[in-house]
Short mmCIF file of C-alpha atoms (C1' of nucleotides) and ligand atoms in Angstrom, two decimals:
data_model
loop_
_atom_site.label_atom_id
_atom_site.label_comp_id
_atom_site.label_asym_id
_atom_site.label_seq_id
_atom_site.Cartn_x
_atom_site.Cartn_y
_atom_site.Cartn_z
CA UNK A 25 -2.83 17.30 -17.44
CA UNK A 26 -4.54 19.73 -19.68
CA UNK A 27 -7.07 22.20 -17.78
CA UNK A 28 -10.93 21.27 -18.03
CA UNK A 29 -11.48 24.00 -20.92
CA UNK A 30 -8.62 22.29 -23.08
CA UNK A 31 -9.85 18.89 -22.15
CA UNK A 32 -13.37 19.63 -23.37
CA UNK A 33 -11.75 20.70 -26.19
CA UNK A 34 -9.85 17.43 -26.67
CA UNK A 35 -12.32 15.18 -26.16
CA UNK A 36 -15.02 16.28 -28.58
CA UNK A 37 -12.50 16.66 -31.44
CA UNK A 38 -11.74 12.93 -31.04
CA UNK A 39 -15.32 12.20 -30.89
CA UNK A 40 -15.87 12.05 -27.21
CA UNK A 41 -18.61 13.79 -25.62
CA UNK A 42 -17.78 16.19 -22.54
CA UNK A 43 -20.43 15.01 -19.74
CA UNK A 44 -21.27 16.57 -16.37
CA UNK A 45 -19.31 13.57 -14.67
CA UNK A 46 -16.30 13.96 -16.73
CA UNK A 47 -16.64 17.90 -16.39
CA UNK A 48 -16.49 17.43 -12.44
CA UNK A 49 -13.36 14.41 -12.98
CA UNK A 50 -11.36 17.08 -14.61
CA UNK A 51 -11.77 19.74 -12.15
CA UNK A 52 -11.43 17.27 -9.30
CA UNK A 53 -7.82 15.98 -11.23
CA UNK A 54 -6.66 19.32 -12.46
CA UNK A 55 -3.75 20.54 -10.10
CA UNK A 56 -4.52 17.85 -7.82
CA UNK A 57 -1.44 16.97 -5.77
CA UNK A 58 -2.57 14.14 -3.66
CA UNK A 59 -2.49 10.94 -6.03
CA UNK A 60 -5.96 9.70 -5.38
CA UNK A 61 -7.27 6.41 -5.66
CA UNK A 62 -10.41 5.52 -7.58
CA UNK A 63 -12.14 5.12 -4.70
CA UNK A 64 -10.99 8.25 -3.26
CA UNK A 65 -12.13 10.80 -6.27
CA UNK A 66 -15.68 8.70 -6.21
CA UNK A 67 -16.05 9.82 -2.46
CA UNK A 68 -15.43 13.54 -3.65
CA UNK A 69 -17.20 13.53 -6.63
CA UNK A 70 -20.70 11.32 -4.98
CA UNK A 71 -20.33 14.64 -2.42
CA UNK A 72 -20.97 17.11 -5.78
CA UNK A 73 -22.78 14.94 -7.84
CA UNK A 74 -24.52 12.00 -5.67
CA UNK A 75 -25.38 9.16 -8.00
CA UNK A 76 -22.41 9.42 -10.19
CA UNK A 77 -21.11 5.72 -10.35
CA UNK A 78 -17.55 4.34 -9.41
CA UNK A 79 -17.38 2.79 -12.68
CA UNK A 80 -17.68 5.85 -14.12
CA UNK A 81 -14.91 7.09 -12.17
CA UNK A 82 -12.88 4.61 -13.65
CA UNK A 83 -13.39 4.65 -17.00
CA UNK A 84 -12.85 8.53 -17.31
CA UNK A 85 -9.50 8.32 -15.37
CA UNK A 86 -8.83 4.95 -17.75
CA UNK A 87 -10.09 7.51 -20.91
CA UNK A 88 -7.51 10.08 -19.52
CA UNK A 89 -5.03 7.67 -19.24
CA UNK A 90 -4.61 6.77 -22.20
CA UNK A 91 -4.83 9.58 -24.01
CA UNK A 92 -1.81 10.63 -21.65
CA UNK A 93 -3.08 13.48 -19.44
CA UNK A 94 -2.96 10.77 -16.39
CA UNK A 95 -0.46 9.02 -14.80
CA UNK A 96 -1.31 5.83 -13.41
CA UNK A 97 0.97 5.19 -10.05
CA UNK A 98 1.17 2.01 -7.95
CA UNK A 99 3.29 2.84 -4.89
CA UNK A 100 2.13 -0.87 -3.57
CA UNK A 101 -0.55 0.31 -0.94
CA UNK A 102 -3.09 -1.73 -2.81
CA UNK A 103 -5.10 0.94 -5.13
CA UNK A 104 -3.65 2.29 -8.04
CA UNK A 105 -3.28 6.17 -7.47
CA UNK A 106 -3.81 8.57 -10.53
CA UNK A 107 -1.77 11.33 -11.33
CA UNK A 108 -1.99 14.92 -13.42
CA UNK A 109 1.31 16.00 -13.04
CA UNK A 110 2.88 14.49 -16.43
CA UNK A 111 6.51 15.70 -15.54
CA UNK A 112 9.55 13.61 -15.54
CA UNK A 113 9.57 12.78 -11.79
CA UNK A 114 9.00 9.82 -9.06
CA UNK A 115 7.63 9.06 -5.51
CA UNK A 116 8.23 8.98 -2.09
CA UNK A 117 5.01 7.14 0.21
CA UNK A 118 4.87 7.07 3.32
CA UNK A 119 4.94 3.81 4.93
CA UNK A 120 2.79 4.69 7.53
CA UNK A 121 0.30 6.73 6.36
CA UNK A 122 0.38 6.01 2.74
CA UNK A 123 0.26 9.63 1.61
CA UNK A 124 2.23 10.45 -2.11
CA UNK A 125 4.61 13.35 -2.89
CA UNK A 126 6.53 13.85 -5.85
CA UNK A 127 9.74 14.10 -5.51
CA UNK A 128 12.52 15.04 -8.79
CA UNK A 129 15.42 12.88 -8.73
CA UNK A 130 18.69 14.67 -10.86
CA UNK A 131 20.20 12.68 -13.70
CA UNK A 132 17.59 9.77 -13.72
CA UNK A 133 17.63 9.36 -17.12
CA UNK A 134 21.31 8.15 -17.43
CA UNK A 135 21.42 6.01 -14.42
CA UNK A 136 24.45 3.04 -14.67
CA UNK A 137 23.10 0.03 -14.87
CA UNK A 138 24.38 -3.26 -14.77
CA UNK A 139 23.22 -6.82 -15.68
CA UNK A 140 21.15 -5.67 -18.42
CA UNK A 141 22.54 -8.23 -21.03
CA UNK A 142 20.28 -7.17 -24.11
CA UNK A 143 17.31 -6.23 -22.28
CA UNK A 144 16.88 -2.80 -24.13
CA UNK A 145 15.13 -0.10 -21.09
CA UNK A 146 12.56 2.33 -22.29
CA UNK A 147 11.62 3.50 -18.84
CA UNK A 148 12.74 4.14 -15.65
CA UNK A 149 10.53 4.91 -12.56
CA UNK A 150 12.36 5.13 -8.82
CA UNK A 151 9.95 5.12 -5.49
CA UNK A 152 11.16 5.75 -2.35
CA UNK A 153 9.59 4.92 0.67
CA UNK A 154 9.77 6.20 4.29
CA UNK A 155 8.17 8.62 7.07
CA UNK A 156 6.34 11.77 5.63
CA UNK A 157 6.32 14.62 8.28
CA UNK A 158 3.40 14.35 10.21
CA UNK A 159 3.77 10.92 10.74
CA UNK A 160 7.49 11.69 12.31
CA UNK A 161 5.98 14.21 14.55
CA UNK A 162 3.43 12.12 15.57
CA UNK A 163 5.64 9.40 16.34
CA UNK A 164 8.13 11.71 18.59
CA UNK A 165 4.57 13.17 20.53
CA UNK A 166 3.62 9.53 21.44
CA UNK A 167 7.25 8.57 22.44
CA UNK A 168 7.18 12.23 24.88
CA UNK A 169 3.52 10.97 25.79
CA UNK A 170 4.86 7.55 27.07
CA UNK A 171 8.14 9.23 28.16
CA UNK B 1 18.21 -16.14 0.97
CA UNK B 2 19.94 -19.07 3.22
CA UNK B 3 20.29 -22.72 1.48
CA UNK B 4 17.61 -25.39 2.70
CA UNK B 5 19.83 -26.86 5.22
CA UNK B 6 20.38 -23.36 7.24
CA UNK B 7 16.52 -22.94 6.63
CA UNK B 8 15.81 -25.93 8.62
CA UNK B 9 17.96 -24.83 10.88
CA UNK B 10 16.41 -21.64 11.17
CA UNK B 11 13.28 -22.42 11.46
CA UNK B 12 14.12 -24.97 14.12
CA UNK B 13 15.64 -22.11 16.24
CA UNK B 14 12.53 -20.22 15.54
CA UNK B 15 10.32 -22.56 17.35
CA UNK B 16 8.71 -23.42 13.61
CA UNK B 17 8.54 -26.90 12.18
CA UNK B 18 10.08 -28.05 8.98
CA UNK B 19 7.88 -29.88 7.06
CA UNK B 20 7.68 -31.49 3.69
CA UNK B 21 5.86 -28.34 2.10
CA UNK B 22 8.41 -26.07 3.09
CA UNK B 23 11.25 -28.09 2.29
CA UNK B 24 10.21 -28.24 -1.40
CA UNK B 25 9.36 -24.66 -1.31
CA UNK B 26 13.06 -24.32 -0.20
CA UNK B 27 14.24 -26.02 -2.76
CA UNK B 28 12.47 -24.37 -5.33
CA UNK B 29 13.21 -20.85 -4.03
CA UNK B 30 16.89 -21.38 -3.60
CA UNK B 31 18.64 -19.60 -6.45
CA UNK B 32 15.93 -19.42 -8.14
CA UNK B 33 16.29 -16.08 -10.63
CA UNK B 34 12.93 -16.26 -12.02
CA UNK B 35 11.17 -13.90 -9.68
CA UNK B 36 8.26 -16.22 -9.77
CA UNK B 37 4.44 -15.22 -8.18
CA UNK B 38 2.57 -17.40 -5.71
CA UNK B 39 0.79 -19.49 -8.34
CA UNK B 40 3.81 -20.22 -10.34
CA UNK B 41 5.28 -21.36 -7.78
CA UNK B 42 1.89 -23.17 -6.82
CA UNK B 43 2.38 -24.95 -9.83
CA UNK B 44 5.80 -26.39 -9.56
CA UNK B 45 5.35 -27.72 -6.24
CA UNK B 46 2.28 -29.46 -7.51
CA UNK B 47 4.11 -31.18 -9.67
CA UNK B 48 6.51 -32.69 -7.02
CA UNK B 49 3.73 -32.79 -4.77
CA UNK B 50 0.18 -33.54 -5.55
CA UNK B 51 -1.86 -32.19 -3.13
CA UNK B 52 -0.34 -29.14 -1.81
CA UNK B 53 -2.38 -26.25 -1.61
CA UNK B 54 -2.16 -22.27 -2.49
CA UNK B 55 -2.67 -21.33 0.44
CA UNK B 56 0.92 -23.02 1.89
CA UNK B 57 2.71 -21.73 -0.47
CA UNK B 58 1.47 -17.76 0.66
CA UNK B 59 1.92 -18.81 4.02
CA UNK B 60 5.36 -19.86 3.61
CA UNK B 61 6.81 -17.54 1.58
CA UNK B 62 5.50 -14.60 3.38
CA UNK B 63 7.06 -16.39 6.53
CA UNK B 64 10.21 -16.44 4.44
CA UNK B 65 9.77 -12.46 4.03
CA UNK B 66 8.96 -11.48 6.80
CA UNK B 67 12.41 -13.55 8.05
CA UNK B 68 14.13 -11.42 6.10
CA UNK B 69 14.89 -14.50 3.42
CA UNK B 70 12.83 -13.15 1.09
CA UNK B 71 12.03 -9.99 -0.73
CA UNK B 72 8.57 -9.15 -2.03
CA UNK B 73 8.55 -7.21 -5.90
CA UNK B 74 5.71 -5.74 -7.09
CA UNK B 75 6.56 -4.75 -11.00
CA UNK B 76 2.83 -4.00 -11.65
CA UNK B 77 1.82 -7.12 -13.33
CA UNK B 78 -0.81 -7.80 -10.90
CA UNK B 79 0.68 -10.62 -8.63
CA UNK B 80 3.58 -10.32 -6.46
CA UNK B 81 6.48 -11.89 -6.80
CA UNK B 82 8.84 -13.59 -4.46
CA UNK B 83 12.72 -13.01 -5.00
CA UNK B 84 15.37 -15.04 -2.58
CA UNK B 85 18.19 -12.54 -3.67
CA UNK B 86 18.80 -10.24 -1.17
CA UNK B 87 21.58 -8.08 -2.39
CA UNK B 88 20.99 -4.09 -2.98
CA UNK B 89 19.58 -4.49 -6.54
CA UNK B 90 16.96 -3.57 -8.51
CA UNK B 91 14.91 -4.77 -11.19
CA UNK B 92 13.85 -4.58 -15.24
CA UNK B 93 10.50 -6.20 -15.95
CA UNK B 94 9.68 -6.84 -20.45
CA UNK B 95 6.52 -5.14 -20.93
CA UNK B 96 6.03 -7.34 -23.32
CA UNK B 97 6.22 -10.95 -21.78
CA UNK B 98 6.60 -9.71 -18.17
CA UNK B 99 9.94 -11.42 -17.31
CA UNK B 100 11.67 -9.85 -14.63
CA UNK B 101 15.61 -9.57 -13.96
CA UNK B 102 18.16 -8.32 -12.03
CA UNK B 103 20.14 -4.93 -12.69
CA UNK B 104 22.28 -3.41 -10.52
CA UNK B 105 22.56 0.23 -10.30
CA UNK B 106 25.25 2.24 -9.13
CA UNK B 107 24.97 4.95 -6.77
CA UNK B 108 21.40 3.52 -6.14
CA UNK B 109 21.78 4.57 -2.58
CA UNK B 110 23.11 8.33 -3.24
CA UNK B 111 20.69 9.56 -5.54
CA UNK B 112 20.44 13.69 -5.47
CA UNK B 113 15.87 13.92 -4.68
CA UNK B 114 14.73 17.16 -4.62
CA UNK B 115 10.96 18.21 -3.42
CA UNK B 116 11.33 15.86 0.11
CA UNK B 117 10.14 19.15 2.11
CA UNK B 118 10.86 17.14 5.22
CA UNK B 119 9.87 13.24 4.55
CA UNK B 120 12.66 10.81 5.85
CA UNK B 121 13.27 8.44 2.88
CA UNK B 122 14.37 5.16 4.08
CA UNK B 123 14.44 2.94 0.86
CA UNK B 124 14.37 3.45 -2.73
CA UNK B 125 13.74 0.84 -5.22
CA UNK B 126 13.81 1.54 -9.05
CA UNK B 127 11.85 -0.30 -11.60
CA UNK B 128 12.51 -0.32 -15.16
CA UNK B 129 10.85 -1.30 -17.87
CA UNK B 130 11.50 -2.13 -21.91
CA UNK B 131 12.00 -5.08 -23.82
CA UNK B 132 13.50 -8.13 -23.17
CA UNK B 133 15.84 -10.00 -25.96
CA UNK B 134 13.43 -12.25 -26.60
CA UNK B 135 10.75 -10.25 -27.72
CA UNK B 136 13.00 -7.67 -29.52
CA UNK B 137 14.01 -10.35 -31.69
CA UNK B 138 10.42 -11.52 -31.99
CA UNK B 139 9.82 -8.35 -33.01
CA UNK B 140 12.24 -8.54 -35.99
CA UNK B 141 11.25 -12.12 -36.47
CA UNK B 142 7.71 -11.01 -37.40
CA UNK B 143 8.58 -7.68 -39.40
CA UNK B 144 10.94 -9.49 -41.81
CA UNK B 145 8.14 -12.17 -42.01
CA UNK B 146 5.99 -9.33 -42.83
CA UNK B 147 7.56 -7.41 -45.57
"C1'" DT C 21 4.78 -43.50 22.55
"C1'" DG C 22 2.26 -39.40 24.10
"C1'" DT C 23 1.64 -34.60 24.19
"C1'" DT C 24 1.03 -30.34 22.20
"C1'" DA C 25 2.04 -26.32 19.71
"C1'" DG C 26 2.61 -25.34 15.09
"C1'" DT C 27 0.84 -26.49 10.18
"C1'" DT C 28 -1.94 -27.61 6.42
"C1'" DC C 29 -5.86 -27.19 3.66
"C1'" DG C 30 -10.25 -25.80 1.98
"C1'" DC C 31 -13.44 -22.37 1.92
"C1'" DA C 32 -15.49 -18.10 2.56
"C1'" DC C 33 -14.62 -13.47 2.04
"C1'" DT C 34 -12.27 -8.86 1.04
"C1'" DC C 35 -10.50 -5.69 -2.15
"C1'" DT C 36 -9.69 -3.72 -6.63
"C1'" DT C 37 -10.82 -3.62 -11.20
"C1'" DT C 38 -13.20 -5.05 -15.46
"C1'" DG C 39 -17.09 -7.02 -18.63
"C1'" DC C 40 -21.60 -6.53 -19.91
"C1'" DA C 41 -26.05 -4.57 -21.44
"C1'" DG C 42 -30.08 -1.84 -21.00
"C1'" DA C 43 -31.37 2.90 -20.23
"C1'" DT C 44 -29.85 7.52 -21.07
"C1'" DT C 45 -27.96 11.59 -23.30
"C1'" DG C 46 -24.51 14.77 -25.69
"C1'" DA C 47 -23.36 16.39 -30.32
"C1'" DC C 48 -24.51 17.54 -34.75
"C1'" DA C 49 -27.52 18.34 -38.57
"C1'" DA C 50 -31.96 19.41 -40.56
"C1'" DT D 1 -36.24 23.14 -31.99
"C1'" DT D 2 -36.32 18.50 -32.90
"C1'" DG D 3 -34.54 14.03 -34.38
"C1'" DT D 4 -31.01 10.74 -34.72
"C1'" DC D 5 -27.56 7.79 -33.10
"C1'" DA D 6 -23.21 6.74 -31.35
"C1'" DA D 7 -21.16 7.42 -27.05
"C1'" DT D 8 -21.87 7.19 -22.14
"C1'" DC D 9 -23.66 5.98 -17.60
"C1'" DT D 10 -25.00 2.93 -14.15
"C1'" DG D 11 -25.69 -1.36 -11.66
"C1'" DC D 12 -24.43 -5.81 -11.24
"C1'" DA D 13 -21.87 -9.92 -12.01
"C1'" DA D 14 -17.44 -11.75 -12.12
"C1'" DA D 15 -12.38 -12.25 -12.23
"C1'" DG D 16 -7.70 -12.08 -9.97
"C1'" DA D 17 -4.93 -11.84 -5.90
"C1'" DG D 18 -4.68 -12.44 -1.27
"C1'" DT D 19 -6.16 -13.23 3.69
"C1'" DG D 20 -8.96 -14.98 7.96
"C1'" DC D 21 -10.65 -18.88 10.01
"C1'" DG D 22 -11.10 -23.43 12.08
"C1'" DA D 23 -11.10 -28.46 11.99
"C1'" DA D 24 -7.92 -32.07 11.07
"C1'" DC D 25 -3.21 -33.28 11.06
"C1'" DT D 26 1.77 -33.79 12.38
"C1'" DA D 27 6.69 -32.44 13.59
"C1'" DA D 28 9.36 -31.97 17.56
"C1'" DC D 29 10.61 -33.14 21.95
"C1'" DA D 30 10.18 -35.39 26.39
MN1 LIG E 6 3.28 12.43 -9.05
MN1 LIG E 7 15.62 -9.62 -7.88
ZN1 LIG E 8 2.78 9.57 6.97
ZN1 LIG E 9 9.94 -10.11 -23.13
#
DNA sequence: TGTTAGTTCGCACTCTTTGCAGATTGACAA
DNA sequence: TTGTCAATCTGCAAAGAGTGCGAACTAACA
């Protein structure tokens, strides 16, 4: 994703207007590593600018979107998560915790696949799933608790 | 997934009862390729069976799943769907019609991921998407119409 | 045939996201 | 600075996909 200064850029030459609620979206998305939900970036944007609405929230990350600074990622937790890093990578979530890390997978692009039978593939996208860190640790303190 | 026969079977071992809702849903699961959601599904059986409701057919199939018979895809379309083939295998979904089939990708299972900084990866599933053979050749249906 | 634990079904409700429309305001020009 | 007006914001209703619950029902087994 662009930084906030290019952004406001890009937005008023294609006729959109830079708010103070998008302003605060794109420094709450810039760099951000976490893949928030929605619902997440409201709860850190009401705590800067109380009153800004969640459907505001949406339709600037939606606005984003499309114009392809955002990735939208659905690692199956419920909530679509939204992402500024627009490099060629995938995911790993945690199936306990639900946290998001990118993760860069070599030769991904030329994959072998078989069964395809016509059906021409634009895109590929790979998510793994299993234990992030702090949920292993915490999982060996409780078995040393009980132990 | 196991035919309708072991499934009775099965479920009879289990301590669960098979009934007439779950032997249609069975029969429409087994080899089915489709990778139909809850309300298609919903549908079918309606037709052999007037009267069943939505809320069975959930019940049942996430019963299946969580036996193991069944595997639950999310491809991003908005409802899950339910897939009886349990083989290591992946899947393509049209984004175009949304129809969703089976590929098979070698070396699925050794794939080089860099950036794990510690996080255990237990699964990986790879979705990809493009166009199936029907709507390609829409496609070139339409532009020859066209001009 | 009786007993009973497991099922079915309808309905209310949650969660996530989108449609709508009136009130508001950023951007540009005079 | 001020005016204009399209773009935006917000609140609320509503849609789509599932799930929790409980009364009525029934498969399985004695
Ligand atoms: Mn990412
Ligand atoms: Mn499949
Ligand atoms: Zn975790
Ligand atoms: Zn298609």
């Amino acid at each position: 994703m662009k930084s906030p200064a290019e952004l406001t850029e890009t937005f008023r030459a294609n006729g959109l207007k830079v708010t103070p609620q998008r302003q605060l979206l794109f420094g709450l998305m810039h760099g951000n590593t976490v893949h928030p939900t929605a619902e997440a970036l409201f709860a850190e944007a009401s705590a800067r600018m109380p009153g800004i609405s969640l459907r505001t929230v949406y339709q600037t990350l939606t606005d984003l979107a499309s114009m392809g600074e955002l990735r939208l990622i659905d690692v199956g937790t419920g909530a679509t998560r939204f992402d500024p890093n627009t490099d060629d990578h995938h995911h790993v979530v945690c199936s306990s915790c639900g946290e998001v890390r990118d993760v860069y997978v070599a030769g991904s692009d030329r994959l072998k696949v078989d069964g395809l039978d016509g059906f021409r593939i634009e895109e590929a996208s790979i998510l793994f799933s299993g234990t992030c860190v702090t949920c292993a640790s915490d999982t060996v303190s409780r078995a040393s608790a009980r132990g």
